Every structure is written in C-alpha cells, then in structure tokens.
Coordinates of C-alpha atoms and ligand atoms in Angstrom, one line a residue:
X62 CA -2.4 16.8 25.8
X63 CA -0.8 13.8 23.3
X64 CA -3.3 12.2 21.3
X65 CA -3.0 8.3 19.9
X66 CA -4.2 7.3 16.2
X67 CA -1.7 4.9 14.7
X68 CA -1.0 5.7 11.6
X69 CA -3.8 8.1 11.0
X70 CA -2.1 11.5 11.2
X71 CA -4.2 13.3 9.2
X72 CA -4.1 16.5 7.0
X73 CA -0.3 17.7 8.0
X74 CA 1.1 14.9 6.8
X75 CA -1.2 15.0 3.7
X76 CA 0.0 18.6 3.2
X77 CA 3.6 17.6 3.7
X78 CA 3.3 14.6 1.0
X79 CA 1.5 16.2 -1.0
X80 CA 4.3 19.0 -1.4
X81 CA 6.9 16.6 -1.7
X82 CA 5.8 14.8 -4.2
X83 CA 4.2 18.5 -6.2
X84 CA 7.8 19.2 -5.6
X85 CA 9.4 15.9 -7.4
X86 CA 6.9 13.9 -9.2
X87 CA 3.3 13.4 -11.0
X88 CA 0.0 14.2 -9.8
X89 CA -1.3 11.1 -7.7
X90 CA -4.4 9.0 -8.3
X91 CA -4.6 6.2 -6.4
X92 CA -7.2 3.0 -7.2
X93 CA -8.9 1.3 -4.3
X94 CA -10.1 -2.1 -5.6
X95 CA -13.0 -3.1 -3.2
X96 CA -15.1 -4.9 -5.7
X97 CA -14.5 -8.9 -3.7
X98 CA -17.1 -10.3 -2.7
X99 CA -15.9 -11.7 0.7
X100 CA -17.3 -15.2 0.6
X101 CA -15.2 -16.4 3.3
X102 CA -16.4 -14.1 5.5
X103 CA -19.7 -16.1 5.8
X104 CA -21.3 -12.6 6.6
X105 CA -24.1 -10.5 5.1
X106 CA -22.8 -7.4 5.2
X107 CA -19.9 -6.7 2.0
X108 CA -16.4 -7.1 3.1
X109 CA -15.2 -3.9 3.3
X110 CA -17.9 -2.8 5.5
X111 CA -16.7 -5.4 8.1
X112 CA -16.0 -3.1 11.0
X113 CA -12.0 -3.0 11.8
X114 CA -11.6 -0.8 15.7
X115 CA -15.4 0.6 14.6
X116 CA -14.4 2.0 11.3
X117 CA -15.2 0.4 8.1
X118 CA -12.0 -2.0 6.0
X119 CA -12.6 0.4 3.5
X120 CA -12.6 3.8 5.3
X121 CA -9.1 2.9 6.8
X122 CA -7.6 2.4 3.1
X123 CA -9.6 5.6 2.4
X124 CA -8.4 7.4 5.2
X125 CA -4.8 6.3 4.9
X126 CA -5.0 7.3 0.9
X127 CA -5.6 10.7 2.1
X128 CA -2.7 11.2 3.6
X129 CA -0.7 10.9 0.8
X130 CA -2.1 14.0 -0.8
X131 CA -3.7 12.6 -3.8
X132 CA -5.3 14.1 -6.7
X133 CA -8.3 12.0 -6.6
X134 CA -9.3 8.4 -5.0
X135 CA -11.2 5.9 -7.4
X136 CA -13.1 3.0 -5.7
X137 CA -13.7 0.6 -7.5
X138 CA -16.7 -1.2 -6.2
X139 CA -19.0 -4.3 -7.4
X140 CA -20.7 -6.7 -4.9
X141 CA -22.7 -5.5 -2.5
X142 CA -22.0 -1.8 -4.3
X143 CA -24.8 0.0 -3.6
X144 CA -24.2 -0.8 0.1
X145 CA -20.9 -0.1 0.0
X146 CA -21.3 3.0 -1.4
X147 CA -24.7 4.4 0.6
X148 CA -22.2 3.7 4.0
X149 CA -19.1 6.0 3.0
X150 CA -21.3 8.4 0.9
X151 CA -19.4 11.2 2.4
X152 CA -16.1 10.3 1.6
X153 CA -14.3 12.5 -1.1
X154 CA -13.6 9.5 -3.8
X155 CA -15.3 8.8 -6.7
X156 CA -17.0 5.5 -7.4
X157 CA -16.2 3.2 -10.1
X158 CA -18.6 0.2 -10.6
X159 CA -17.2 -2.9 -12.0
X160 CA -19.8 -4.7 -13.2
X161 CA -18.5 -8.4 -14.0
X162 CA -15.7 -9.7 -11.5
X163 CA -13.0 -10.8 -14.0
X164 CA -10.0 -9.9 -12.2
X165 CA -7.5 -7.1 -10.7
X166 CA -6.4 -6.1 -13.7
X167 CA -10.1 -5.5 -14.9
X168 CA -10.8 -4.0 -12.0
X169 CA -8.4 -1.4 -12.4
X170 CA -8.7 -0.7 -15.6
X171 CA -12.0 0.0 -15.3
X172 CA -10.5 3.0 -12.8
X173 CA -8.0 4.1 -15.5
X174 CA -11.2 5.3 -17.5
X175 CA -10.7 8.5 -15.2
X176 CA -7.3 8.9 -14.9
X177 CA -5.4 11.4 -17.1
X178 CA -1.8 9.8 -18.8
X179 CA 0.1 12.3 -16.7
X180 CA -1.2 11.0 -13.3
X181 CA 1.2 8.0 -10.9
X182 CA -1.1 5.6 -9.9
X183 CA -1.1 3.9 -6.7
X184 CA -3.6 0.5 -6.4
X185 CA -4.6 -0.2 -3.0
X186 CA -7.0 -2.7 -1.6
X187 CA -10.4 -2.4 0.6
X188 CA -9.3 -5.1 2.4
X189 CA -5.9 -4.5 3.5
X190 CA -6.5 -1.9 6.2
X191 CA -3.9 -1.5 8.3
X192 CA -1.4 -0.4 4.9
X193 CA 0.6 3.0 6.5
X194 CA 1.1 5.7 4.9
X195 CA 5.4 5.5 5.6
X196 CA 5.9 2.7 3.5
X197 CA 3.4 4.0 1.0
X198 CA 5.1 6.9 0.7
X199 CA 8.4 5.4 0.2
X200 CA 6.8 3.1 -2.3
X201 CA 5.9 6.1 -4.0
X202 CA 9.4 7.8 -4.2
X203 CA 10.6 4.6 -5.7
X204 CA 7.9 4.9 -8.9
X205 CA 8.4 7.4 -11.8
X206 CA 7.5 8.0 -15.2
X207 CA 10.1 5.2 -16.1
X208 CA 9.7 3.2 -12.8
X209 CA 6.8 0.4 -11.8
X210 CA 7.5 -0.1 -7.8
X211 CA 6.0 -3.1 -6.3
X212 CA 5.2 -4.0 -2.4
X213 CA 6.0 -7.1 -1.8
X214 CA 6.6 -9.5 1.6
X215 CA 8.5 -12.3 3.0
X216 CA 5.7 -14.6 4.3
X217 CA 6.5 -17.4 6.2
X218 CA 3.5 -19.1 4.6
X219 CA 3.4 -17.7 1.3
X220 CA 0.2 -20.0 0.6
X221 CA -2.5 -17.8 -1.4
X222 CA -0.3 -15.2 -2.7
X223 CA 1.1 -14.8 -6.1
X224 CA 5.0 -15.2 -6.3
X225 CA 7.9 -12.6 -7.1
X226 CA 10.2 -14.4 -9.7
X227 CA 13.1 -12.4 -9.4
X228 CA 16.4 -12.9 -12.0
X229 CA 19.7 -14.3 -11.1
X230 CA 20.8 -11.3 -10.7
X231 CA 17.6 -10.5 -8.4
X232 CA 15.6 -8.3 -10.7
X233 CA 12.3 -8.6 -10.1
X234 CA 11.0 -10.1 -13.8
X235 CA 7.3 -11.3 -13.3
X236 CA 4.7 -12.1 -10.7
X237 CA 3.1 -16.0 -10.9
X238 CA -0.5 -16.6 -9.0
X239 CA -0.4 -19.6 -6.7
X240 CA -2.3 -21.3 -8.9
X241 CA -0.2 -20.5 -11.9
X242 CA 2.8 -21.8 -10.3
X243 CA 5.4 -24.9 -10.8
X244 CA 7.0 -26.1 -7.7
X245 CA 9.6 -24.8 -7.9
X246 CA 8.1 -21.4 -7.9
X247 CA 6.0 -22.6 -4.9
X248 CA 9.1 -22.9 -2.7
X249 CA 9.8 -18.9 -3.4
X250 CA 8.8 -16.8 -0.3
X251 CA 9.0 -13.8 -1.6
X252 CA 5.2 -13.0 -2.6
X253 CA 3.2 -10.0 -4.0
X254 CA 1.3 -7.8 -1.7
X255 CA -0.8 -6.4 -4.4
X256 CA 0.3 -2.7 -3.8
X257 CA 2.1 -1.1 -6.8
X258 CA 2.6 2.4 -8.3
X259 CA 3.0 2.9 -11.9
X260 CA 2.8 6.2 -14.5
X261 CA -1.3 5.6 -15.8
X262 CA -0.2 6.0 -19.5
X263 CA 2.1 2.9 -19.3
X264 CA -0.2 1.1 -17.0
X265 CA -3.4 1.6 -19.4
X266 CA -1.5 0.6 -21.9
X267 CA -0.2 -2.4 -20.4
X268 CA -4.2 -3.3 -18.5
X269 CA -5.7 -2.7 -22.2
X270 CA -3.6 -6.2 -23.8
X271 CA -3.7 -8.2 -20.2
X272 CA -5.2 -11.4 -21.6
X273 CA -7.2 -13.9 -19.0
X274 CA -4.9 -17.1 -20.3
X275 CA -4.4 -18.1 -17.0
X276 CA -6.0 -21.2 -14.6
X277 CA -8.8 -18.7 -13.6
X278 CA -9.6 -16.9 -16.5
X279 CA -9.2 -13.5 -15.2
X280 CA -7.4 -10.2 -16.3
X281 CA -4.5 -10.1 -13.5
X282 CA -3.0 -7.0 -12.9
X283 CA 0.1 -8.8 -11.9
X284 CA 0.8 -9.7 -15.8
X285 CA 2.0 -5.9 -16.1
X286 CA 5.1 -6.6 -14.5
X287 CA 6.3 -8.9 -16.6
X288 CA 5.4 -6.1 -19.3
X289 CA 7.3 -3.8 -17.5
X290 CA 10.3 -5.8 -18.2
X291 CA 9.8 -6.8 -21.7
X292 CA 9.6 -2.8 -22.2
X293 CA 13.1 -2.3 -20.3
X294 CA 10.6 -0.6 -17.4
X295 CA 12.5 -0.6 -14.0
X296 CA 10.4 -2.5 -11.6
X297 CA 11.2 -1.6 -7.7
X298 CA 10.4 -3.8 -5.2
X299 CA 10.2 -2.7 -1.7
X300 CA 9.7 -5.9 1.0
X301 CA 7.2 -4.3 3.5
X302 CA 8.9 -3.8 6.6
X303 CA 5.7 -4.3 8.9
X304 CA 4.1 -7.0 7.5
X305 CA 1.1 -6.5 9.8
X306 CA 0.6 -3.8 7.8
X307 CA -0.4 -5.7 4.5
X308 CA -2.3 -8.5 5.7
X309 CA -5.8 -8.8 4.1
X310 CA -8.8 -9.9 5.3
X311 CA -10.5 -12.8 3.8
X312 CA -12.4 -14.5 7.1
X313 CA -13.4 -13.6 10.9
X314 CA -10.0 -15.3 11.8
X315 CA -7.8 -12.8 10.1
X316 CA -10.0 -10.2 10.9
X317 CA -9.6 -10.6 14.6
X318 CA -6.1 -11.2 14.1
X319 CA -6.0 -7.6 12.4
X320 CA -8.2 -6.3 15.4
X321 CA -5.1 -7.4 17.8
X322 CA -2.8 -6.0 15.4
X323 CA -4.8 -2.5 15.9
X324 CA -5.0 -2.5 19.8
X325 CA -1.2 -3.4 20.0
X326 CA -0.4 -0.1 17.8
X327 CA -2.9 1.6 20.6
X328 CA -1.8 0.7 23.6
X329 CA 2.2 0.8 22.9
X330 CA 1.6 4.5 21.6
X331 CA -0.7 5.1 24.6
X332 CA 2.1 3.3 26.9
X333 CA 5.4 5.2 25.0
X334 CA 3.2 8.2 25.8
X335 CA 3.5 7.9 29.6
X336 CA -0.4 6.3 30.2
X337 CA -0.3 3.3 32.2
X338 CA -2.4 0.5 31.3
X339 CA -3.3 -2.3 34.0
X340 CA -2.7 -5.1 30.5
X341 CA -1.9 -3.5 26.9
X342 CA -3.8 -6.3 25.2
X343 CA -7.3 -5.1 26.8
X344 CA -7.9 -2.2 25.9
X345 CA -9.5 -0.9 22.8
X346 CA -8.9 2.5 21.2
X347 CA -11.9 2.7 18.2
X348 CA -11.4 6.3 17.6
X349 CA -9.0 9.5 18.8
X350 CA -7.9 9.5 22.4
X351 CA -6.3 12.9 23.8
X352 CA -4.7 12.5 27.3
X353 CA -2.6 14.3 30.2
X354 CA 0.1 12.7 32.4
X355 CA -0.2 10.1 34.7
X356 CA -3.3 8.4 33.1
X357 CA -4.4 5.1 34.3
X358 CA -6.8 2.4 32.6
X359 CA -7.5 -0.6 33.7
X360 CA -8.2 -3.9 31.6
X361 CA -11.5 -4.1 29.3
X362 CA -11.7 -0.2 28.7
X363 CA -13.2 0.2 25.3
X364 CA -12.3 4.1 24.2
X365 CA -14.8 5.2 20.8
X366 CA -14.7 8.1 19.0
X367 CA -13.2 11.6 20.5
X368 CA -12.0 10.7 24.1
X369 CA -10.2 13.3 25.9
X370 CA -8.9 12.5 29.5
X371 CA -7.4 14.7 31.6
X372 CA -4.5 14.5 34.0
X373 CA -4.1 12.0 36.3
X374 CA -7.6 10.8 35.6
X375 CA -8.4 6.5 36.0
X376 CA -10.7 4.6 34.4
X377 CA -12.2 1.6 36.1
X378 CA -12.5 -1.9 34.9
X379 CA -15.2 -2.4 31.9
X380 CA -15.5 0.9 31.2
X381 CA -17.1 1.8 27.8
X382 CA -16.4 5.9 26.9
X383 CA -17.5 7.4 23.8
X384 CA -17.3 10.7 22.3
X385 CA -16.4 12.1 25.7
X386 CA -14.1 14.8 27.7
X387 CA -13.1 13.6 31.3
X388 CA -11.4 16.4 33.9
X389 CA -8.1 16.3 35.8
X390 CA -8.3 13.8 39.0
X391 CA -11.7 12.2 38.0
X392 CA -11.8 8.6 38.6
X393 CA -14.4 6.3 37.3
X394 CA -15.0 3.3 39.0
X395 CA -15.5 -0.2 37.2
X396 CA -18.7 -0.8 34.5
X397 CA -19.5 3.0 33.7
X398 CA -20.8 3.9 30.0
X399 CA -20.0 7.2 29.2
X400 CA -20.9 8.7 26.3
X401 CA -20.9 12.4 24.8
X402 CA -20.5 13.4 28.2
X403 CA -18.6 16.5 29.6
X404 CA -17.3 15.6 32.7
X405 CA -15.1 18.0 35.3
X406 CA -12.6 17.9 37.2
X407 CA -12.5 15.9 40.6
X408 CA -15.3 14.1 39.9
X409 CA -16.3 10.5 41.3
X410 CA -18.3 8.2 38.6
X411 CA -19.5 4.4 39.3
X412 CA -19.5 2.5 39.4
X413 CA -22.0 0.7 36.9
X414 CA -23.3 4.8 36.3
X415 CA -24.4 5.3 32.3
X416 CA -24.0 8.6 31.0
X417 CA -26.1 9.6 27.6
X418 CA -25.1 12.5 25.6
X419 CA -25.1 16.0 26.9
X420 CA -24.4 15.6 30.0
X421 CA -22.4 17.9 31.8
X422 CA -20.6 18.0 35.1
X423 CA -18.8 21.0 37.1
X424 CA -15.8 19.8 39.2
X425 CA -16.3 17.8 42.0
X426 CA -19.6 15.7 41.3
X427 CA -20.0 12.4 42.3
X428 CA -22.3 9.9 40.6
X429 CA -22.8 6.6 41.8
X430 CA -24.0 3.5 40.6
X431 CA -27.1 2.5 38.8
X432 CA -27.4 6.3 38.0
X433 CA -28.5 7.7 34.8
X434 CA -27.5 10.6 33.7
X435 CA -29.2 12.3 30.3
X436 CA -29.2 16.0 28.8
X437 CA -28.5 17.1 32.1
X438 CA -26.3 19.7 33.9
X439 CA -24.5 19.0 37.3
X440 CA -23.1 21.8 39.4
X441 CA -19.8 22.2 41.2
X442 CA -20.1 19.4 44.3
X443 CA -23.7 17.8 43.1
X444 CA -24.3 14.2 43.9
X445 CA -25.7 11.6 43.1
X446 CA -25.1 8.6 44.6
X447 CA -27.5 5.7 44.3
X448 CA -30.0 4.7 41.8
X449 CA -31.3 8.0 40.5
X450 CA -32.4 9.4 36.9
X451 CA -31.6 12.3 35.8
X452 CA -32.8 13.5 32.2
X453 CA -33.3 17.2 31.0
X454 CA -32.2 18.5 34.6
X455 CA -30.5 22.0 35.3
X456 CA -28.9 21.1 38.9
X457 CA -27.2 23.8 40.6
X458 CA -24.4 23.0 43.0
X459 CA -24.2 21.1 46.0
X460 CA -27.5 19.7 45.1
X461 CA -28.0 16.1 47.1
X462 CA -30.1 14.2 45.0
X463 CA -31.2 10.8 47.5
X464 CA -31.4 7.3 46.6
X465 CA -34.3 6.3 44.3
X466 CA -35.0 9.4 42.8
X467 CA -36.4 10.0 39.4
X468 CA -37.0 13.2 37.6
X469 CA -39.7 12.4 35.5
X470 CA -39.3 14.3 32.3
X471 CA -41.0 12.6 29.6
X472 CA -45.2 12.9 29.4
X473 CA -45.5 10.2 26.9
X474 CA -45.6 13.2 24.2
X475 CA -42.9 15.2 25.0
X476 CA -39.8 15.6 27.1
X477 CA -39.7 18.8 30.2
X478 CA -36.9 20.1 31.7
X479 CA -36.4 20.1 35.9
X480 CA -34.7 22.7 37.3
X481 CA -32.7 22.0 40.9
X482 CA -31.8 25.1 42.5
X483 CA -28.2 25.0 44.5
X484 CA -28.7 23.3 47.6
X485 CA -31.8 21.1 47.6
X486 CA -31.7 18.1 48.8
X487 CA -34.4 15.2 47.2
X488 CA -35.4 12.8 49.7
X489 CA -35.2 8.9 49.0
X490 CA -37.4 7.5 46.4
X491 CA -39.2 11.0 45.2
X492 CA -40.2 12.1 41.5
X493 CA -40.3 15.0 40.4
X494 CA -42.7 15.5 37.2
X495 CA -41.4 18.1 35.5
X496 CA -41.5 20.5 33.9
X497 CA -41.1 21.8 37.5
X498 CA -38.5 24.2 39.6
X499 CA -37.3 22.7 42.9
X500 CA -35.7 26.4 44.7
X501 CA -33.0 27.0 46.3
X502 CA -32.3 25.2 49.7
X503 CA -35.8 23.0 49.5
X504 CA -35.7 19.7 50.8
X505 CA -37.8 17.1 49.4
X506 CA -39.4 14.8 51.8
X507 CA -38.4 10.9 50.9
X508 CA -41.4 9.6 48.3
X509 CA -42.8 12.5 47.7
X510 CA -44.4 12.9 44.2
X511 CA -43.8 16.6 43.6
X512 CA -45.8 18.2 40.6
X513 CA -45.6 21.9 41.5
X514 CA -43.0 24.1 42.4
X515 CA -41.2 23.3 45.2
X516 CA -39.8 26.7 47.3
X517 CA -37.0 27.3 48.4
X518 CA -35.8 26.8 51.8
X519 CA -38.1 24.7 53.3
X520 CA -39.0 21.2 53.6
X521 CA -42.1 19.9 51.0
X522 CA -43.6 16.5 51.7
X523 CA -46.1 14.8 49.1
X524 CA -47.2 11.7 50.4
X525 CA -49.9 10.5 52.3
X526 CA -49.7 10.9 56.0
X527 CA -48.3 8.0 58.3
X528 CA -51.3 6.8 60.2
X529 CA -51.5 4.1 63.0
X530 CA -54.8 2.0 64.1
X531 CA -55.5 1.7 67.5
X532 CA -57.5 -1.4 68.6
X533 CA -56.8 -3.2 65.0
X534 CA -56.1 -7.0 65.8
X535 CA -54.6 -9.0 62.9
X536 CA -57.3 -11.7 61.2
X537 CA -56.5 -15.3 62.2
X538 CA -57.4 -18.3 60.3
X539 CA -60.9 -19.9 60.8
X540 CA -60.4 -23.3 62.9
X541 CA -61.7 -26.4 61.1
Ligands
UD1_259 C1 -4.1 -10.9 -5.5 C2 -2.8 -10.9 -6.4 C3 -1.7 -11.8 -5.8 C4 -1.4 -11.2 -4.4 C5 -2.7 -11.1 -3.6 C6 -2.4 -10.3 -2.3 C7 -3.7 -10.8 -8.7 C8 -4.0 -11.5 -10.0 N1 -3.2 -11.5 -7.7 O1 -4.5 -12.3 -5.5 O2 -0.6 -11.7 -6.6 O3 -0.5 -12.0 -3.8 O4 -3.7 -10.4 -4.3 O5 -3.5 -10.4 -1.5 O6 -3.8 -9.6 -8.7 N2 -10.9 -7.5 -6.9 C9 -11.7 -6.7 -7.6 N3 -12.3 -7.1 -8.8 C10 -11.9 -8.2 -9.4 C11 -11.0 -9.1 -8.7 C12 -10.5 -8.6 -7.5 O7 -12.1 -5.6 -7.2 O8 -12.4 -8.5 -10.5 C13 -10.3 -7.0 -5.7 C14 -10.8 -7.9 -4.5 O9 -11.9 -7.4 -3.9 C15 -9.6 -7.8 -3.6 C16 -8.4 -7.6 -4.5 O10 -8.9 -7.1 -5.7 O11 -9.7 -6.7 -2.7 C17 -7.6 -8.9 -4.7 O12 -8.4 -9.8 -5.3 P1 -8.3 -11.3 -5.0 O13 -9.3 -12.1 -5.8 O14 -8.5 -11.5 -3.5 O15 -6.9 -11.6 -5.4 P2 -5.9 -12.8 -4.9 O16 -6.3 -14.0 -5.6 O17 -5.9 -12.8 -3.5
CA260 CA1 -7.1 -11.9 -1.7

C-alpha cells in the first residue's frame, strides 16, 4: 500500500526536524498571521476558513507548521476570530487576538508577547496554504541567532508585493511595499513572500520601534530588514523554488487556481505511484488515499478523507468516496457515493448505488444501481441489484435481494434491525418491517409486506390473492 498527501508527511518528518534542529539550533516558535479580513473574497465566511481540497487555508499552514517540530504555534487571529477559532478548536496552537488591524508587524508582535528571547521565530501566513515544509526547512537552516533569512520569489508580475532592494553587491538591504515604491523600485522582480525566520529577542526588539510612517499607516514587519542591516544582521534570502507553493489567496480566482495547484501535486504522486488515471486534471484527492497496484480512476472521481483501495480495484466515472476501504478487484461503476463504507474484495458496485456509513461487504457482492445501502452487513456473494434499500440489515451470504425491495427499518420513533439469513431470496417490490428475521433459505413472494418472521426454507407470500371475475363486462359510456 503507498499512500498520496503532498506535502503533508506528518509526525516522522516532524520528529526528524525537530531533532535536527534540537541538534543545531534554537527552540522554534513559529507565528501564523491570520488576522485579514479577506474582503476580496466577497464571502461570509473569514478567509482562512475558505475550504482549500476540504481542509481549511488555515489548517494547511497549521498542519504544515507541525512538521517542522515546533515548540509552540501562535495564531494570530482578528476578524471573524471567534469563528476562526470555534472551527480549529482542536488544533494544538495557541490563539493570539489582535485587536485593531494595523499591520504585519503589529500583528506579530502582538505573538512575540509569548515567545521567550531564546526561541527562532518563523512567521507564516493563513492564507498561503500550499507553503512545504522542504523549503521551510531550508529557510530555517539559513536563520540563526545572528541570521534574519527571508523567502522571497521571482514573480513575473510582481504587482501587490513588496520589493527586495538588494545592494550592488546583491545583499539583500530592505524590503519597499508596492505602494512605498519609486519606479524604479517597481521594475525589480524580485518580491517578498512574507515568510521570514528571525532569533525573537532581535525581532521584539526590532517590532517594538517599527514606526507606521509609511502610505498606509501600518506597523510593517518588512521594516525589520532594513534593521537587520543597520545592526550588521546577515539577512538570507532564499528565492522559493516552487512558487506555487507561496501564492496567497486574496479572491475565488486565486483560490481555484490554488485548488488546481493541489490536484496536480495529487494526481502526479498518484500517477509516479503506478495508479492510472483516465485525465490527471479530474480528479480530486481532499484527504489520504492508500492504494495497491494497478489502480484505475476514471475522470470526475472526488477521493475525501481516508480512502484505501485495493489492488487492481477501478472506479467509475463521477464517483464520490469518502472515508472508505475498497477490496482487491472491486470495480465501481460510474455515479456511486461511497462513504464510510467497508467494501470486499471482488465486489461489483453501480452504478448510481449510495453507500452511508457502516456498511460492510464480504467479497463478492454485487450492488446495483439506485441501491441504498445504510448500517448494513452484506455476506460473501449477496446481491443486490436494482433499486433496493437496505438500512440496519444483517444479510448472510448468497442472499438475492429482488428489485424494489425495502427493508423498512425506521417506525417513525426508532430505527430496527432485519436480519437475512444465508440464502433467502426477496421477491420483487417486498418490505420487510423490521425488526424482523427472514431464515435461512425463505423466499419471499414479490410484494409481499412481511411483518413476522419469515421461516426458513420455504416460500411466504403476503399479499392479497390474485382473483379473476367471471361475467364482468367493462362500463361503456351513456349515448347522448
Ligand atoms: C505583505 C508584505 C509584502 C509581501 C506580501 C506577500 C508587509 C508590510 N508587506 O503585504 O511585502 O509581498 O505580504 O503576500 O508585511 N495581517 C494581520 N494583521 C494585520 C495585517 C495583516 O494578521 O494587521 C495578515 C493578513 O491577514 C495576511 C498577512 O498578514 O495574512 C499579510 O497582510 P496583507 O495586508 O495582505 O499584506 P500585503 O499588503 O499583502
Ligand atoms: Ca496579501
């Protein structure tokens, strides 16, 4: 089994910074700034809530920050905070409210409040997601107790972003905002990503006499390179290699673009992995997917949470699988929704079948289309192919469950559970109000109601008799 996250590799690679760095450097704190209020967005919801492959902005930066092994994670919040906060209440970082919005250098030095001299600090951003945590941690190694190191980009359109004025010599000496800037300084392409790591005794010291004499009025946090210098500081820029990897987000358009960015990384793991995929552009990974050899997907596959697919398994066109294990050799055919399900080996699902969670399959079932399929277990070779509901079911194996047929589990109060012994088969259109056993062997006759047990072996009908009317002449219209 490989398993595809880009970029998200989790607590060995946190272990494995985090004892590099023990082994070299400072204890890390690193400063999310997430206090913007996203205006551009023209959205409700705060900006680094904005979903990004179904996980928060902010929960990628979080996520990414833990790799690094940090000592703490300070998020600094402000619009929207109390949202922002009640959605990643669980995360291990601690909050930081910034009241009034008066700048990035404000903002983090409202963080600094909790972070001991001794401590590097790295400043990231809520809304630059896709940031890895290789050139983080090569940032990182360039910063020390007498080194500032800076991210920076080339930028074909450096339009925005504040400017890198480096020396003759090409010494990085100060950063200028756009709106700051003389022309000449407009022209340089070289701009600031935002990302820096400092030593927190130098950088509260520099934050604390940042003055807002500048066309906006605001405490930048780029003003403490040019500090840096004055004080014979080293500043070491690194140029991003991947720029996709510092975009921001400041409208739907860039978000979307980032959302392509995403399901590239996906599918060209997925594909150097040995999956095939019927078109890398359409298909979306929005969580962890675990797979065998010879995989196949086909286009509009939407993967969420924890997928796990077995060898040699395919997924149909339009598929939509969440939280789910699929067996060696199963296909599923086009339109299926499939979520928390266990599903076996062998298996034949769709199309257009829904799965809700807890639903398990043995090897070898087949479930066809408009089929429902809830809190229910399926034995080895069960079917069932056409327009059928199954909810709080125990089926056996081999069970044939006809066209139509509904297991009726919910009383308007409260939900029952149907057991199907191995063997039985349901006849077309019946219903079965559970709670109710149906034994071993039993047929069901087709639209039969069935309230009671049903015993094995033998054939049940409950329906009214077929009758025909001798003599019975069909009325005719009255002639005028
Ligand atoms: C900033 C940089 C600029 C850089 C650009 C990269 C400064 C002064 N400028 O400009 O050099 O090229 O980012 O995208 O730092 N924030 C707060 N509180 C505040 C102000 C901002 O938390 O008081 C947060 C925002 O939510 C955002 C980030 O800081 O996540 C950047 O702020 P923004 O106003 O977008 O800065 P830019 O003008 O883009
Ligand atoms: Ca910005």
């Amino acid at each position: 089994m490989r398993s595809t996250r880009p970029s998200k590799r989790g607590s060995r690679d946190a272990r494995r910074t985090a004892a590099a760095r023990a082994a070299s450097a400072a204890p890390l704190s690193v400063v999310i700034l997430a206090a913007g209020e996203g205006k551009r967005m023209k959205s409700a919801r705060p900006k680094v809530l904005q979903p990004l492959a179904g996980r928060p902005l902010l929960k990628h930066v979080i996520d990414t920050a833990h790799t690094l092994g940090p000592s703490a994670i300070q998020v600094v919040y402000g619009h929207g905070g109390e949202r922002v906060r009640a959605a990643l209440k669980d995360e291990p970082v601690s909050w930081t409210l910034q009241a009034e919005r008066l700048g990035t250098g404000h903002a983090v030095l409202q963080a600094m409040q909790h972070i001991p001299d001794g401590h590097l600090v790295l400043v990231l951003y809520g809304d630059v997601p896709l940031i890895g945590r290789a050139q983080l941690a090569q940032l990182l190694a360039l910063a020390g107790p007498r080194r500032v190191s800076l991210l920076t980009m080339r930028a074909d359109d450096p339009a925005g972003y504040g400017r890198i004025v480096r020396s003759a010599r090409g010494l990085v000496q100060r950063i200028v905002e756009q709106k700051d800037a003389t022309e000449a300084q407009l022209a340089i392409r070289e701009c600031n990503t935002g990302v820096l790591a400092c030593p927190a005794q130098r950088l509260r010291g520099w934050l604390a006499r940042v003055k807002p004499d500048n066309s906006q009025g605001e405490y930048y946090l780029t003003d403490v390179i040019a500090m840096a210098v004055k004080e014979k500081i080293a500043v070491q820029p690194l140029i991003a290699p991947r720029i996709s990897e510092v975009l921001g987000v400041n409208d739907q358009a860039q978000l979307a673009e980032l959302e392509a960015v995403w399901r590239a990384r996906c599918a060209r793991e997925l594909l150097l992995e040995g999956v095939t995929l019927a078109d890398p552009a359409r298909l979306d990974v929005r969580g962890l997917v675990s797979h065998g050899t010879d995989v196949f997907i086909d286009v509009n596959v939407v993967l969420e949470g924890r997928v796990v697919l077995g060898d040699r398994v395919r997924l149909g066109a339009g598929c939509v699988i969440r939280n789910s294990e699929i067996g060696a050799d199963t296909e599923v055919f086009p339109h299926c929704v499939i979520d928390g399900a266990l599903i076996g080996p062998g298996c034949n699902i769709g199309p257009f079948a829904r799965f809700r969670p807890a639903a398990t399959l043995g090897s070898g079932v087949h479930i066809g289309n408009f089929v429902e399929v809830k809190n229910s277990q399926l034995g080895a070779g069960s079917k069932a192919n056409h327009l059928a509901y199954l909810g709080d079911a125990r089926l056996g194996e081999r069970v044939n469950i006809g066209a139509g047929t509904i297991v009726a589990n919910y009383d308007g109060a409260n939900k029952h559970t149907t057991v199907i012994e191995d063997d039985v088969h349901t006849g077309s259109n019946s219903v079965l109000v559970a709670p109710i056993t149906v034994g071993a062997g039993a047929t069901i006759a087709a639209g039969s109601t069935v309230t009671h047990a049903v015993p094995a072996g033998k054939l049940t009908v409950a329906r009214a008799r077929q009758a025909t009317i001798e003599g019975w002449r069909r009325p005719v219209k009255n002639k005028k």
